[in-house]
Amino acid sequence: MTCILQIGPLTERFNHGMAAEHEVLRFWEEGAEALIAQHAQRIDIVVTSGRFGCTAGLIERLPNLRAIISFGVGYDAIDVAAARARDIQVSNTPDVLNDCVADLAFGLIIDTARQISRADRFVRTGKWPSGGLPLAVRVSGKRLGIVGLGRIGETVAKRSTGFDMQVRYHNRRPVEGSAYGYESNLIELAKWSDFLVVTCPGGESTRNLINRDVLDALGAKGILINISRGSVVDEPALVEALIEGRLGGAGLDVYAHEPKVPQALINLPNVVLLPHIGSATEETRLAMEELLFANLRAFLERGEVLTAV
Ligand code: 8YV
């Protein structure tokens, strides 16, 4: 019988579904180390998520591992190179979350520019009768820069048509057939943009891509939106730029060391902070679970995952 190692808990429904259909060892429960030591030879599938990942060290301890099936589109926490070296298949859950993540990116653009969360706090804390808020920043008609025009970036760009925005993007290479303007130089894109939205994958190749120079190019009127991975932004440089007024504002769903959010960001009024909820709707999380199960079934029945990374 297939023995699955599940790295971390997902929804009750998911954990239940897994346990009902398969023999599942739960890595997050007490005694997991002893369980792995006992069953290492039998474990042929790891089920994980973008958050829980799968390290090279764990892969090494599982000599008969054949597939790593993950929940989430990002797989920077999975050591894919270590998996490939042993012909271990890795799957993620792409596409089904594009809409919700792009919706949230736009939510952050509007919230950060128009100060929605700040205005809500203003009303709730009883400040309205004794004053007003500073004027906000207009959203419609502005310039939208996209860092990483992949599936999510495209979906963010599509949203912008309702706001009469101009769109340009930066990738390592131009996207063939794309209707949007390509900018090979990220600094130039940041200079041009009113809103710079980070939608590229995380991992070593994009670590600290949004550095001090990019933030300075975006400038005192520019707004940074990050719905990708905290690792893509040099977080101390971001904090400094915001405190010194060199950057206009930021809307963030992801951070360098989740769930830690720097206190300096919490203290700033021109920053909107979300707890990594890009895909967190009932509909999308269900679709992600279904795609994970479909990958698992495909691997068990035909030896091949459906959406390999
Ligand atoms: C998930 C995400 O919350 O898909 C991703 O890459 O960051 C989110 O959709 C996460 O992967 C779950 O751990």
mmCIF file of N, CA, C and O and ligand atoms in Angstrom, residues 10 48-53 70-76 92-93 97 101 152 227-229 253-254 258 275-280 284-285 288, ligand 1:
data_model
loop_
_atom_site.group_PDB
_atom_site.id
_atom_site.type_symbol
_atom_site.label_atom_id
_atom_site.label_comp_id
_atom_site.label_asym_id
_atom_site.label_seq_id
_atom_site.Cartn_x
_atom_site.Cartn_y
_atom_site.Cartn_z
ATOM 1 N N LEU A 10 -3.485 20.881 6.271
ATOM 2 C CA LEU A 10 -4.208 21.839 5.423
ATOM 3 C C LEU A 10 -5.603 21.981 6.041
ATOM 4 O O LEU A 10 -5.705 22.038 7.256
ATOM 5 N N THR A 48 2.678 18.128 0.469
ATOM 6 C CA THR A 48 3.109 19.313 1.199
ATOM 7 C C THR A 48 2.404 20.550 0.649
ATOM 8 O O THR A 48 1.396 20.440 -0.053
ATOM 9 N N SER A 49 2.931 21.720 0.976
ATOM 10 C CA SER A 49 2.356 22.975 0.450
ATOM 11 C C SER A 49 3.493 23.954 0.227
ATOM 12 O O SER A 49 4.625 23.717 0.664
ATOM 13 N N GLY A 50 3.145 25.077 -0.411
ATOM 14 C CA GLY A 50 4.142 26.120 -0.633
ATOM 15 C C GLY A 50 4.745 26.591 0.679
ATOM 16 O O GLY A 50 5.905 26.974 0.747
ATOM 17 N N ARG A 51 3.941 26.552 1.720
ATOM 18 C CA ARG A 51 4.411 27.014 3.028
ATOM 19 C C ARG A 51 5.298 25.971 3.713
ATOM 20 O O ARG A 51 6.346 26.288 4.252
ATOM 21 N N PHE A 52 4.881 24.712 3.691
ATOM 22 C CA PHE A 52 5.630 23.686 4.435
ATOM 23 C C PHE A 52 6.856 23.189 3.668
ATOM 24 O O PHE A 52 7.834 22.771 4.276
ATOM 25 N N GLY A 53 6.764 23.202 2.336
ATOM 26 C CA GLY A 53 7.907 22.826 1.519
ATOM 27 C C GLY A 53 8.390 21.397 1.719
ATOM 28 O O GLY A 53 7.700 20.549 2.315
ATOM 29 N N SER A 70 2.333 19.070 -4.158
ATOM 30 C CA SER A 70 2.236 20.270 -3.317
ATOM 31 C C SER A 70 0.988 21.102 -3.587
ATOM 32 O O SER A 70 0.469 21.153 -4.702
ATOM 33 N N PHE A 71 0.553 21.769 -2.524
ATOM 34 C CA PHE A 71 -0.615 22.650 -2.519
ATOM 35 C C PHE A 71 -0.098 24.083 -2.637
ATOM 36 O O PHE A 71 0.662 24.539 -1.786
ATOM 37 N N GLY A 72 -0.512 24.790 -3.702
ATOM 38 C CA GLY A 72 -0.002 26.151 -3.919
ATOM 39 C C GLY A 72 0.779 26.195 -5.218
ATOM 40 O O GLY A 72 1.298 25.165 -5.672
ATOM 41 N N VAL A 73 0.855 27.392 -5.804
ATOM 42 C CA VAL A 73 1.585 27.504 -7.072
ATOM 43 C C VAL A 73 3.085 27.669 -6.832
ATOM 44 O O VAL A 73 3.908 27.155 -7.577
ATOM 45 N N GLY A 74 3.456 28.378 -5.757
ATOM 46 C CA GLY A 74 4.872 28.624 -5.482
ATOM 47 C C GLY A 74 5.532 27.377 -4.907
ATOM 48 O O GLY A 74 4.963 26.723 -4.048
ATOM 49 N N TYR A 75 6.723 27.078 -5.390
ATOM 50 C CA TYR A 75 7.408 25.868 -4.894
ATOM 51 C C TYR A 75 8.841 26.175 -4.470
ATOM 52 O O TYR A 75 9.704 25.296 -4.457
ATOM 53 N N ASP A 76 9.082 27.425 -4.104
ATOM 54 C CA ASP A 76 10.428 27.820 -3.701
ATOM 55 C C ASP A 76 10.872 27.138 -2.409
ATOM 56 O O ASP A 76 12.066 27.055 -2.134
ATOM 57 N N ASN A 92 2.587 21.131 -8.499
ATOM 58 C CA ASN A 92 2.021 22.265 -7.744
ATOM 59 C C ASN A 92 0.574 22.464 -8.192
ATOM 60 O O ASN A 92 0.016 21.595 -8.885
ATOM 61 N N THR A 93 -0.054 23.569 -7.805
ATOM 62 C CA THR A 93 -1.448 23.805 -8.216
ATOM 63 C C THR A 93 -1.560 25.151 -8.946
ATOM 64 O O THR A 93 -2.059 26.129 -8.398
ATOM 65 N N LEU A 97 -5.590 29.514 -9.002
ATOM 66 C CA LEU A 97 -5.584 30.635 -8.055
ATOM 67 C C LEU A 97 -5.305 31.988 -8.700
ATOM 68 O O LEU A 97 -5.303 33.021 -8.039
ATOM 69 N N VAL A 101 -5.647 35.666 -6.630
ATOM 70 C CA VAL A 101 -4.417 36.383 -6.290
ATOM 71 C C VAL A 101 -4.396 37.742 -7.005
ATOM 72 O O VAL A 101 -4.036 38.764 -6.413
ATOM 73 N N ILE A 152 -0.096 34.788 -13.233
ATOM 74 C CA ILE A 152 -0.732 35.706 -12.280
ATOM 75 C C ILE A 152 -0.534 37.152 -12.747
ATOM 76 O O ILE A 152 -1.473 37.953 -12.728
ATOM 77 N N ILE A 227 2.543 40.413 -3.901
ATOM 78 C CA ILE A 227 1.666 39.267 -3.616
ATOM 79 C C ILE A 227 2.388 37.963 -4.003
ATOM 80 O O ILE A 227 1.776 36.920 -4.139
ATOM 81 N N SER A 228 3.720 38.057 -4.157
ATOM 82 C CA SER A 228 4.501 36.908 -4.618
ATOM 83 C C SER A 228 5.160 36.187 -3.442
ATOM 84 O O SER A 228 4.540 35.334 -2.795
ATOM 85 N N ARG A 229 6.390 36.552 -3.132
ATOM 86 C CA ARG A 229 7.101 36.014 -1.978
ATOM 87 C C ARG A 229 7.888 37.149 -1.328
ATOM 88 O O ARG A 229 8.441 38.000 -2.028
ATOM 89 N N ASP A 253 1.256 41.313 0.923
ATOM 90 C CA ASP A 253 0.594 40.091 1.386
ATOM 91 C C ASP A 253 1.621 39.078 1.875
ATOM 92 O O ASP A 253 1.271 38.066 2.456
ATOM 93 N N VAL A 254 2.901 39.356 1.582
ATOM 94 C CA VAL A 254 3.972 38.391 1.886
ATOM 95 C C VAL A 254 5.183 39.115 2.488
ATOM 96 O O VAL A 254 5.383 40.302 2.233
ATOM 97 N N GLU A 258 7.744 35.117 7.347
ATOM 98 C CA GLU A 258 6.353 34.926 7.803
ATOM 99 C C GLU A 258 6.302 33.932 8.948
ATOM 100 O O GLU A 258 7.043 32.958 8.927
ATOM 101 N N PRO A 275 -2.094 39.029 5.816
ATOM 102 C CA PRO A 275 -1.377 37.831 6.298
ATOM 103 C C PRO A 275 -1.315 36.686 5.262
ATOM 104 O O PRO A 275 -1.788 35.591 5.530
ATOM 105 N N HIS A 276 -0.739 36.939 4.101
ATOM 106 C CA HIS A 276 -0.574 35.933 3.042
ATOM 107 C C HIS A 276 -1.898 35.215 2.728
ATOM 108 O O HIS A 276 -2.042 34.016 2.979
ATOM 109 N N ILE A 277 -2.827 35.989 2.173
ATOM 110 C CA ILE A 277 -4.172 35.444 1.907
ATOM 111 C C ILE A 277 -4.540 35.487 0.425
ATOM 112 O O ILE A 277 -5.712 35.422 0.067
ATOM 113 N N GLY A 278 -3.512 35.595 -0.443
ATOM 114 C CA GLY A 278 -3.781 35.721 -1.886
ATOM 115 C C GLY A 278 -4.765 34.697 -2.430
ATOM 116 O O GLY A 278 -5.676 35.033 -3.184
ATOM 117 N N SER A 279 -4.591 33.457 -2.054
ATOM 118 C CA SER A 279 -5.461 32.398 -2.603
ATOM 119 C C SER A 279 -6.549 31.980 -1.620
ATOM 120 O O SER A 279 -7.281 31.024 -1.874
ATOM 121 N N ALA A 280 -6.660 32.724 -0.504
ATOM 122 C CA ALA A 280 -7.489 32.219 0.599
ATOM 123 C C ALA A 280 -8.976 32.553 0.480
ATOM 124 O O ALA A 280 -9.543 33.275 1.290
ATOM 125 N N THR A 284 -11.321 29.109 -4.246
ATOM 126 C CA THR A 284 -9.984 28.825 -4.780
ATOM 127 C C THR A 284 -9.270 27.754 -3.977
ATOM 128 O O THR A 284 -8.616 26.876 -4.539
ATOM 129 N N ARG A 285 -9.404 27.804 -2.652
ATOM 130 C CA ARG A 285 -8.738 26.769 -1.852
ATOM 131 C C ARG A 285 -9.316 25.392 -2.168
ATOM 132 O O ARG A 285 -8.599 24.395 -2.195
ATOM 133 N N MET A 288 -7.807 24.319 -5.397
ATOM 134 C CA MET A 288 -6.407 23.903 -5.176
ATOM 135 C C MET A 288 -6.357 22.498 -4.583
ATOM 136 O O MET A 288 -5.541 21.664 -4.972
HETATM 137 C C1 8YV B 1 -0.761 29.362 -0.498
HETATM 138 C C2 8YV B 1 0.740 30.556 -2.127
HETATM 139 O O1 8YV B 1 -1.260 30.029 0.623
HETATM 140 O O2 8YV B 1 0.146 29.271 -3.987
HETATM 141 C C3 8YV B 1 1.042 29.830 -3.385
HETATM 142 O O3 8YV B 1 2.207 29.829 -3.789
HETATM 143 O O4 8YV B 1 1.541 31.268 -1.628
HETATM 144 C C4 8YV B 1 -0.591 30.418 -1.512
HETATM 145 O O5 8YV B 1 -1.570 30.197 -2.459
HETATM 146 C C5 8YV B 1 0.385 28.568 -0.034
HETATM 147 O O6 8YV B 1 1.115 27.962 -1.020
HETATM 148 C C6 8YV B 1 -0.090 27.493 0.914
HETATM 149 O O7 8YV B 1 0.923 27.112 1.700
#
